[in-house]
Short mmCIF file of N, CA, C and O and ligand atoms in Angstrom, two decimals:
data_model
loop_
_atom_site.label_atom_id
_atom_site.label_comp_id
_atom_site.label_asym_id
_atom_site.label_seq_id
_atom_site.Cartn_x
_atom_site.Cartn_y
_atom_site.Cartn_z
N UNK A 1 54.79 16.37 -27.43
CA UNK A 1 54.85 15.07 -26.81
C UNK A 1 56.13 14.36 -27.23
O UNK A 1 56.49 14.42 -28.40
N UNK A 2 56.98 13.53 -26.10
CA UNK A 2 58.15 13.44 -26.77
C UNK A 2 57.88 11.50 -26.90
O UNK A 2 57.78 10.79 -25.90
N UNK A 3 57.82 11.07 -28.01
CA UNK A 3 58.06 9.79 -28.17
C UNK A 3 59.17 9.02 -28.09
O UNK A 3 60.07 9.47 -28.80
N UNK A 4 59.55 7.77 -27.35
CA UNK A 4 60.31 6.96 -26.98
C UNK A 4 60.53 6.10 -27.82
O UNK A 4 59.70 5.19 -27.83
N UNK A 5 61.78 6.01 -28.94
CA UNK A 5 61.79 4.53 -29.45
C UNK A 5 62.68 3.63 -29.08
O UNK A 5 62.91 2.57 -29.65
N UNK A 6 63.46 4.28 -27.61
CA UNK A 6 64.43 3.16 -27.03
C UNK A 6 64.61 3.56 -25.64
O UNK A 6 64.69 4.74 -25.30
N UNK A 7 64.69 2.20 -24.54
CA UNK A 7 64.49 2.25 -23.14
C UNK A 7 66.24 2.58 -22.60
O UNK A 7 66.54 2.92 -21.46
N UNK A 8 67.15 2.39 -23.68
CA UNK A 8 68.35 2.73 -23.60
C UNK A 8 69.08 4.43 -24.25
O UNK A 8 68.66 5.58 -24.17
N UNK A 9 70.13 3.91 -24.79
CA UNK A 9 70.28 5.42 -25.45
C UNK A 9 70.89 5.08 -26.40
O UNK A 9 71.03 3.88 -26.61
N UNK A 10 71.72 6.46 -27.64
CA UNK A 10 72.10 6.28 -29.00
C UNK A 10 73.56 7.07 -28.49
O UNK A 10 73.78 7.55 -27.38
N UNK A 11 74.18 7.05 -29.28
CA UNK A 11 75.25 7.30 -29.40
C UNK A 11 75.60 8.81 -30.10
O UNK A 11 75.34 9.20 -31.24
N UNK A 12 76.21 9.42 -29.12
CA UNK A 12 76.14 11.42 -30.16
C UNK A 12 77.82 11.31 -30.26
O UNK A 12 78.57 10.92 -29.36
N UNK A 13 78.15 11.67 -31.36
CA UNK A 13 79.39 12.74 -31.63
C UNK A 13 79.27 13.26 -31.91
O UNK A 13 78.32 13.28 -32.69
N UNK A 14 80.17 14.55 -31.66
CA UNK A 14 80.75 15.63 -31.40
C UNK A 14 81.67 15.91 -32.86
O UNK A 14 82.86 15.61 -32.77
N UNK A 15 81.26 16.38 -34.00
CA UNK A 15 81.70 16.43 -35.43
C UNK A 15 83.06 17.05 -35.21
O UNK A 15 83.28 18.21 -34.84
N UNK A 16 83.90 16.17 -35.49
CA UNK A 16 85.76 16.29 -35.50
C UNK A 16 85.67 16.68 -33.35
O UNK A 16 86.16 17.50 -32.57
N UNK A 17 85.25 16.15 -33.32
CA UNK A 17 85.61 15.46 -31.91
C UNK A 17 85.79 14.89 -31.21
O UNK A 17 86.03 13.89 -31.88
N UNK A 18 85.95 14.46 -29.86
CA UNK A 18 86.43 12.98 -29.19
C UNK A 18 85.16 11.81 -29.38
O UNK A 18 83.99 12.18 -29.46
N UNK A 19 85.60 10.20 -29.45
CA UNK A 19 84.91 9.18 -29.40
C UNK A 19 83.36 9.61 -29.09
O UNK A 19 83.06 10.54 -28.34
N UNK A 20 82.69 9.04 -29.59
CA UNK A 20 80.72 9.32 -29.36
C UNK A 20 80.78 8.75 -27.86
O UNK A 20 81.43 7.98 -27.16
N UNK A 21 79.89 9.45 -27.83
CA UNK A 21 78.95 9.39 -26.15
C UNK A 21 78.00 8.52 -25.72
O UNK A 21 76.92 9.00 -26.05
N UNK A 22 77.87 7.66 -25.25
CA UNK A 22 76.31 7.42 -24.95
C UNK A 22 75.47 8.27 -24.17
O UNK A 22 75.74 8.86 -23.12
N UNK A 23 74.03 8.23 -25.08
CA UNK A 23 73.51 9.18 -24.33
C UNK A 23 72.07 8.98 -23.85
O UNK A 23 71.54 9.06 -24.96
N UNK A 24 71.03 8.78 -22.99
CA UNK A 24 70.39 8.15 -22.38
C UNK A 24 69.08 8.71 -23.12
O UNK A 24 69.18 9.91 -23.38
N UNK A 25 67.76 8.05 -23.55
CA UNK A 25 67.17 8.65 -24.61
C UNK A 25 66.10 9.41 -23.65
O UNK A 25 64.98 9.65 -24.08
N UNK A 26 66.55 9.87 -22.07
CA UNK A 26 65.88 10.75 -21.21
C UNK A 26 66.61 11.93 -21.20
O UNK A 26 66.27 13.03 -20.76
N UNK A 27 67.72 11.57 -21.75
CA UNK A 27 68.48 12.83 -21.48
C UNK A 27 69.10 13.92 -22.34
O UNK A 27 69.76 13.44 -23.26
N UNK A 28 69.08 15.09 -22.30
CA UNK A 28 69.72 16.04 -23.02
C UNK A 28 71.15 15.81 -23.59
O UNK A 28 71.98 15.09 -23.05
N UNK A 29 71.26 16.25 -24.32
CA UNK A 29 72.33 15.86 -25.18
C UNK A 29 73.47 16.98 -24.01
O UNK A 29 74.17 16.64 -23.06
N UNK A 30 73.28 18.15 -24.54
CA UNK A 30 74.43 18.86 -23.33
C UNK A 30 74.94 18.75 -22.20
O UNK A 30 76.11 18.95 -21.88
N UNK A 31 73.61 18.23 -21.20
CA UNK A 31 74.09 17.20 -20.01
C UNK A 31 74.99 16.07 -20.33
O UNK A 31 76.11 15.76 -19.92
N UNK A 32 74.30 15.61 -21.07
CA UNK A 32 75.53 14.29 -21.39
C UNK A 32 76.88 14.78 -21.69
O UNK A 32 77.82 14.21 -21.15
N UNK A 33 77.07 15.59 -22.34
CA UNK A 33 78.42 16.25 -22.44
C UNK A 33 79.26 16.74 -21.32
O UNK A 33 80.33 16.38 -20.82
N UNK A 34 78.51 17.55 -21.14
CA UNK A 34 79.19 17.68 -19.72
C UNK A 34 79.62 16.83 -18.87
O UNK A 34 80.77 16.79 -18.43
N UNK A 35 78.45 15.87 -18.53
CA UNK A 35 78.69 14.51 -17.69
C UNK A 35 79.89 14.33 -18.08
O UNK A 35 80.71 14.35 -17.17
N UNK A 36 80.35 14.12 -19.25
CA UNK A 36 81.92 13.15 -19.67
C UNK A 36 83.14 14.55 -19.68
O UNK A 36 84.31 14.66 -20.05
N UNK A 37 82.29 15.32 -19.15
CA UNK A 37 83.41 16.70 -19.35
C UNK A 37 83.90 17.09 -21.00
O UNK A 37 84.96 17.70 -21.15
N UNK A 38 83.43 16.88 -21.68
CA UNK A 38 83.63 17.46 -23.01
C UNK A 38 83.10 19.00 -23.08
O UNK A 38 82.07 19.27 -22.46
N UNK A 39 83.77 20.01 -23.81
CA UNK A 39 83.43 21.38 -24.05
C UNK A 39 82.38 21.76 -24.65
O UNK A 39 82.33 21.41 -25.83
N UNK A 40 81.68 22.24 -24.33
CA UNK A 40 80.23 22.97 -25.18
C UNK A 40 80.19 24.02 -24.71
O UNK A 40 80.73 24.21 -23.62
N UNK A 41 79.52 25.07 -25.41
CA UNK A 41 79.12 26.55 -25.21
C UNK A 41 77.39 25.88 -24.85
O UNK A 41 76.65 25.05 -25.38
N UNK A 42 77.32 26.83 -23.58
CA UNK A 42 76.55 26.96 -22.79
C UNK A 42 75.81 28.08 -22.15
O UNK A 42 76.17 29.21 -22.48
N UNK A 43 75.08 27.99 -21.52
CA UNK A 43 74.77 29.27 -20.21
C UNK A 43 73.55 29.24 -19.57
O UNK A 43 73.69 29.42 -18.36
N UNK A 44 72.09 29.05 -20.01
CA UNK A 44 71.06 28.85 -19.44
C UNK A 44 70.89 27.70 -18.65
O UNK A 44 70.83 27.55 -17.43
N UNK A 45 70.78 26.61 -19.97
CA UNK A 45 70.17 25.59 -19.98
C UNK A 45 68.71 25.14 -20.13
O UNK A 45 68.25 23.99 -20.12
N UNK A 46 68.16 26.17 -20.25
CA UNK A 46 67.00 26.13 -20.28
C UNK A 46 65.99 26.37 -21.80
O UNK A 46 64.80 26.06 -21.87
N UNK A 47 66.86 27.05 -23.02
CA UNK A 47 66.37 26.76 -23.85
C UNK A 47 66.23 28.40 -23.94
O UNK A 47 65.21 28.76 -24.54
N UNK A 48 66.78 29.10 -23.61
CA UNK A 48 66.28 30.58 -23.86
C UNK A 48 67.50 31.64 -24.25
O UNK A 48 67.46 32.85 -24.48
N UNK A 49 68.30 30.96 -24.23
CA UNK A 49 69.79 32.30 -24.43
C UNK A 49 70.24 31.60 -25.87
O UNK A 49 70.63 32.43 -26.69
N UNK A 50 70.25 30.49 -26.24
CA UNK A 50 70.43 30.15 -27.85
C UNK A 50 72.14 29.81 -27.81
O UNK A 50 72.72 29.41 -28.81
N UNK A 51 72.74 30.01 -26.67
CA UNK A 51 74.40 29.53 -26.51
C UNK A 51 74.75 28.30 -27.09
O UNK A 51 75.63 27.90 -27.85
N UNK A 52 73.80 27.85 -26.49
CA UNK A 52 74.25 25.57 -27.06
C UNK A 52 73.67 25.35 -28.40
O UNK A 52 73.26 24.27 -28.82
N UNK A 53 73.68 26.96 -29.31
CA UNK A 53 72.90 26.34 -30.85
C UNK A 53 73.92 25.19 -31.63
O UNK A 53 75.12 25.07 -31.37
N UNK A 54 73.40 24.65 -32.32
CA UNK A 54 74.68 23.87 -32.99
C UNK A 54 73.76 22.88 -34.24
O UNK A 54 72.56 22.71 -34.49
N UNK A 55 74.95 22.42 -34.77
CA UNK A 55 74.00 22.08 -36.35
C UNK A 55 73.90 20.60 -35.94
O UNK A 55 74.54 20.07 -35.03
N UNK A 56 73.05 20.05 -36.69
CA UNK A 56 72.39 18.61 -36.26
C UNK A 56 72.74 17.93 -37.73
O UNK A 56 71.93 18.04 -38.65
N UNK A 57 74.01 17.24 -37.90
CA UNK A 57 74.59 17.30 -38.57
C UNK A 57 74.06 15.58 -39.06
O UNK A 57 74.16 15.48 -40.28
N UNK A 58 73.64 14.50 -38.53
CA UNK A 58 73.54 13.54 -38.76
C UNK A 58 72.30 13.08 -37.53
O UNK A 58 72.58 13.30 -36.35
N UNK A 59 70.96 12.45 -37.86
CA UNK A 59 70.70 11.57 -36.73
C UNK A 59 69.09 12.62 -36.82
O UNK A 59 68.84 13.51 -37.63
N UNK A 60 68.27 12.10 -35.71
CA UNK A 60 67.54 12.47 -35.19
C UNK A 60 67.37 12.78 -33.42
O UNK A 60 67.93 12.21 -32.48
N UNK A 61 66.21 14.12 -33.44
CA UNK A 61 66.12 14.51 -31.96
C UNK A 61 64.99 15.07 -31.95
O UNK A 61 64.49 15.70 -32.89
N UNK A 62 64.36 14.82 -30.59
CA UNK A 62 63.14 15.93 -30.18
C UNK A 62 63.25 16.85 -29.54
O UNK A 62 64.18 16.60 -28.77
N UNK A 63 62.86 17.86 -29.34
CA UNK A 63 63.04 19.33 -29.04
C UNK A 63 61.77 19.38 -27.86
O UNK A 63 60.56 19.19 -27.99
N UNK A 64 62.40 19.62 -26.96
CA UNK A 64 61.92 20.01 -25.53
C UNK A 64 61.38 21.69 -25.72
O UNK A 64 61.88 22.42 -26.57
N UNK A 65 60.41 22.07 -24.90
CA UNK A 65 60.05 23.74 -25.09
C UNK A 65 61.40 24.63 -25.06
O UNK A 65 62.34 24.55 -24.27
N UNK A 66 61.21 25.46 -26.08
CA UNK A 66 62.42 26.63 -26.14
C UNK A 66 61.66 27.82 -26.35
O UNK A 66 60.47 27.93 -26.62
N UNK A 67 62.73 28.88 -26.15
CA UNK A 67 61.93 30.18 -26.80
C UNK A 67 62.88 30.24 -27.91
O UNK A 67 64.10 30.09 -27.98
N UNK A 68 61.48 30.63 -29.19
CA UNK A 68 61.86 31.39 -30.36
C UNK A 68 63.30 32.44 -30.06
O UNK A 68 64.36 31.81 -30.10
N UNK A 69 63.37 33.05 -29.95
CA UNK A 69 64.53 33.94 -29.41
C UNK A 69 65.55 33.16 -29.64
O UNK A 69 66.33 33.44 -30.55
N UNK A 70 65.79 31.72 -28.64
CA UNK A 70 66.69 31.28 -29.08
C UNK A 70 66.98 30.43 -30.16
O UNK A 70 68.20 30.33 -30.30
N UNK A 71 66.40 29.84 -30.89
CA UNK A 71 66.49 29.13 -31.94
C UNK A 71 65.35 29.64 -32.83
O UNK A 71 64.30 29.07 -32.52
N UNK A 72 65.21 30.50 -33.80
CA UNK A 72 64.12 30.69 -35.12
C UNK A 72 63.54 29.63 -35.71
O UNK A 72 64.38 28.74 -35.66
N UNK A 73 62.61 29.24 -36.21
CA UNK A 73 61.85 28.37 -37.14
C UNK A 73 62.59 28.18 -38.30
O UNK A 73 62.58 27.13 -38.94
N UNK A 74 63.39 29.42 -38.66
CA UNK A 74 64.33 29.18 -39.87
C UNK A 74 65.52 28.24 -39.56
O UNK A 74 65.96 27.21 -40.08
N UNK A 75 65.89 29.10 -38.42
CA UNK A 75 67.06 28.16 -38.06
C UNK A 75 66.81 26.54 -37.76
O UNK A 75 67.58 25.60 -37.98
N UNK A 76 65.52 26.53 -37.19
CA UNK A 76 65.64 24.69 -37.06
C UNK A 76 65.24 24.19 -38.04
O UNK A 76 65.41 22.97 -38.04
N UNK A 77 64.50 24.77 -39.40
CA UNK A 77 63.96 24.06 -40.39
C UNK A 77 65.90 24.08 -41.37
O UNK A 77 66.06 23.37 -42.36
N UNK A 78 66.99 24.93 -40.86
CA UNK A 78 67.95 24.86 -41.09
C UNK A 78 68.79 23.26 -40.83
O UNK A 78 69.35 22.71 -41.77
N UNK A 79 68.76 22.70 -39.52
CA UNK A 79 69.05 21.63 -39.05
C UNK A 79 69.56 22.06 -37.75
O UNK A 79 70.29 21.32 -37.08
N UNK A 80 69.14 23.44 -37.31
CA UNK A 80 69.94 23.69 -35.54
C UNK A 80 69.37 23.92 -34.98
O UNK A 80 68.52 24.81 -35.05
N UNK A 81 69.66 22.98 -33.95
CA UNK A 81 69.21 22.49 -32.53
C UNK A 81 70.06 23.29 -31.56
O UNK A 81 71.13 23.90 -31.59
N UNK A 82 68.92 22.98 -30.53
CA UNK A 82 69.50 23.48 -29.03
C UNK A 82 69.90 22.12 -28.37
O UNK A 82 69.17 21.13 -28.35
N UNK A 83 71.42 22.22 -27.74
CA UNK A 83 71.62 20.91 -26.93
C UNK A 83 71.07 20.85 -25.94
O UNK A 83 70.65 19.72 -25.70
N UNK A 84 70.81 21.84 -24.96
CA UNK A 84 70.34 21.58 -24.26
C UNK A 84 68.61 21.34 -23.38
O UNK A 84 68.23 21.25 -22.21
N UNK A 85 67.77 21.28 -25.13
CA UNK A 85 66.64 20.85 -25.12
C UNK A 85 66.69 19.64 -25.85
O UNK A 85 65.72 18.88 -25.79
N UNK A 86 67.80 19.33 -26.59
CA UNK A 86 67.98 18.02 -27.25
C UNK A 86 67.36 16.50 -26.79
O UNK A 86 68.16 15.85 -26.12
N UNK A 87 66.32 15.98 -27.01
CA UNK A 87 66.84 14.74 -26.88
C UNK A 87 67.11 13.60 -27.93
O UNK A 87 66.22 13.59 -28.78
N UNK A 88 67.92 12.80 -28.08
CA UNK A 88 68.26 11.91 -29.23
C UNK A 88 67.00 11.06 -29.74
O UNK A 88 66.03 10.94 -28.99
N UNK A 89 66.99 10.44 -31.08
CA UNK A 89 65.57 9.33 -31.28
C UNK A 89 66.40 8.57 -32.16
O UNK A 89 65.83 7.76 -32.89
N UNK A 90 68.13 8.74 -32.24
CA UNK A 90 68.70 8.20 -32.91
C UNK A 90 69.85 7.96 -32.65
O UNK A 90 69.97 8.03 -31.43
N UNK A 91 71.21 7.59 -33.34
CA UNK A 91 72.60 7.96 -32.98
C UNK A 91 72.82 9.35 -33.56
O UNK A 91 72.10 9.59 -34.53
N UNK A 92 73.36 9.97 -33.32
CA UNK A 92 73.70 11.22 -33.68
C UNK A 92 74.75 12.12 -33.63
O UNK A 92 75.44 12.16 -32.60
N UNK A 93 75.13 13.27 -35.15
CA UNK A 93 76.46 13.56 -34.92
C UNK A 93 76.20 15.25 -35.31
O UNK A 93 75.51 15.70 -36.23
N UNK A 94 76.95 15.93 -34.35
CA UNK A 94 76.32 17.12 -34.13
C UNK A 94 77.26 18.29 -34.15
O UNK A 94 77.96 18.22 -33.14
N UNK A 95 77.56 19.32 -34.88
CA UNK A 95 78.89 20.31 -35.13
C UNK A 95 78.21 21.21 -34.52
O UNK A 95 77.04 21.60 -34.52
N UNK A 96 79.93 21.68 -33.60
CA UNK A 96 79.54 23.15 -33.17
C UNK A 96 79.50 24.37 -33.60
O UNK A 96 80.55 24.67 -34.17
N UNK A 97 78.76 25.17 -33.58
CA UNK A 97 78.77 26.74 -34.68
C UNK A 97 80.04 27.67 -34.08
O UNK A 97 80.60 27.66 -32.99
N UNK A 98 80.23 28.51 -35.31
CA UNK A 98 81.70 29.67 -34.40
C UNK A 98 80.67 30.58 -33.94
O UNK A 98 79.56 30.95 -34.33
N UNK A 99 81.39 30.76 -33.04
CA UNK A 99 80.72 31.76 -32.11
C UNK A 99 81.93 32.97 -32.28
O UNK A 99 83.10 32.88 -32.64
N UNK A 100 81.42 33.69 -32.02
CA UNK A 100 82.48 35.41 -31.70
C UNK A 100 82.88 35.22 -30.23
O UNK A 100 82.52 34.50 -29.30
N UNK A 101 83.81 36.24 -30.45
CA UNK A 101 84.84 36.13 -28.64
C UNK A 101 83.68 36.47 -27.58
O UNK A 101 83.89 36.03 -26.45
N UNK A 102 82.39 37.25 -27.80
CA UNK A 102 81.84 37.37 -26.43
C UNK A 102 81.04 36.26 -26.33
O UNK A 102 80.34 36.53 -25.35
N UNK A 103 80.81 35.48 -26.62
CA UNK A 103 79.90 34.21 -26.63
C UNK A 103 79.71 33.70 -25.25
O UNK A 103 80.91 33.65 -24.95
N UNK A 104 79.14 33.32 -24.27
CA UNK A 104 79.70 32.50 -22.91
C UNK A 104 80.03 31.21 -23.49
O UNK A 104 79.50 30.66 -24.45
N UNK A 105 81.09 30.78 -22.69
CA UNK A 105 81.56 29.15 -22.72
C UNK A 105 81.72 28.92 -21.17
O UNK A 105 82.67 29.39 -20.54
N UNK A 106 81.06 28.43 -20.78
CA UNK A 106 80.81 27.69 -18.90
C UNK A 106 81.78 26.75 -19.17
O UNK A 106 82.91 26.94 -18.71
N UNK A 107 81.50 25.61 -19.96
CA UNK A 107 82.10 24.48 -19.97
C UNK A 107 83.75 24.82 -20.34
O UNK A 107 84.12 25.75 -21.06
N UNK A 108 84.73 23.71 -19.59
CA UNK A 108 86.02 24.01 -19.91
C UNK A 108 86.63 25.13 -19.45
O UNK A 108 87.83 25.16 -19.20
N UNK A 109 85.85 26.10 -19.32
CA UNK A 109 86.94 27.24 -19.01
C UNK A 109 87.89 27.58 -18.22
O UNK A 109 88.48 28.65 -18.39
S1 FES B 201 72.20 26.87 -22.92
FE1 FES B 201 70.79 28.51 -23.22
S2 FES B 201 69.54 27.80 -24.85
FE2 FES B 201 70.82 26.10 -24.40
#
């Protein structure tokens, strides 16, 4: 169940990246990125390929259904999130993981 503590949104950056975002507390954090055209590794969207993993570096979020596959229990009791099941319950500041050269990147390319 995803609880609402604001009819507006919080603010995400992008750790050593451009100015924070607003981001609508309906909405996915990766959408929002995109929306402003900023780069993220991507590919489903849906919560099942684990592309948009990334560390949840500051802030709070609720987690929309994913598959295990893509994000482990270890890994989120780690602090990583999927952006694109993300939603904010806070302001929030969020680093991207290295990925290896075959990784997909949609965004930017
Ligand atoms: S883009 Fe596939 S899990 Fe987020």
């Amino acid at each position: 169940m995803l609880i609402m503590v604001s009819k507006g949104g919080f603010r995400v950056k992008l750790f050593g990246g451009p100015a924070p975002i607003l981001v609508h507390s309906k909405e996915f954090i990766l959408a929002a990125l995109l929306r402003r055209n900023i780069k993220f590794p991507y590919a489903c969207q849906n919560g099942v390929c684990g592309t948009c993993k990334c560390q949840l570096v500051a802030g709070e979020v609720v987690l929309d259904s994913y598959s295990e596959s893509a994000l482990t229990a270890y890994e989120y009791e780690q602090g990583l999130i999927l952006a694109c099941r993300a939603r904010v319950l806070s302001d929030v500041i969020i680093g991207k993981l290295e990925l290896d050269s075959d990784s997909a990147h949609r965004a930017g390319d």
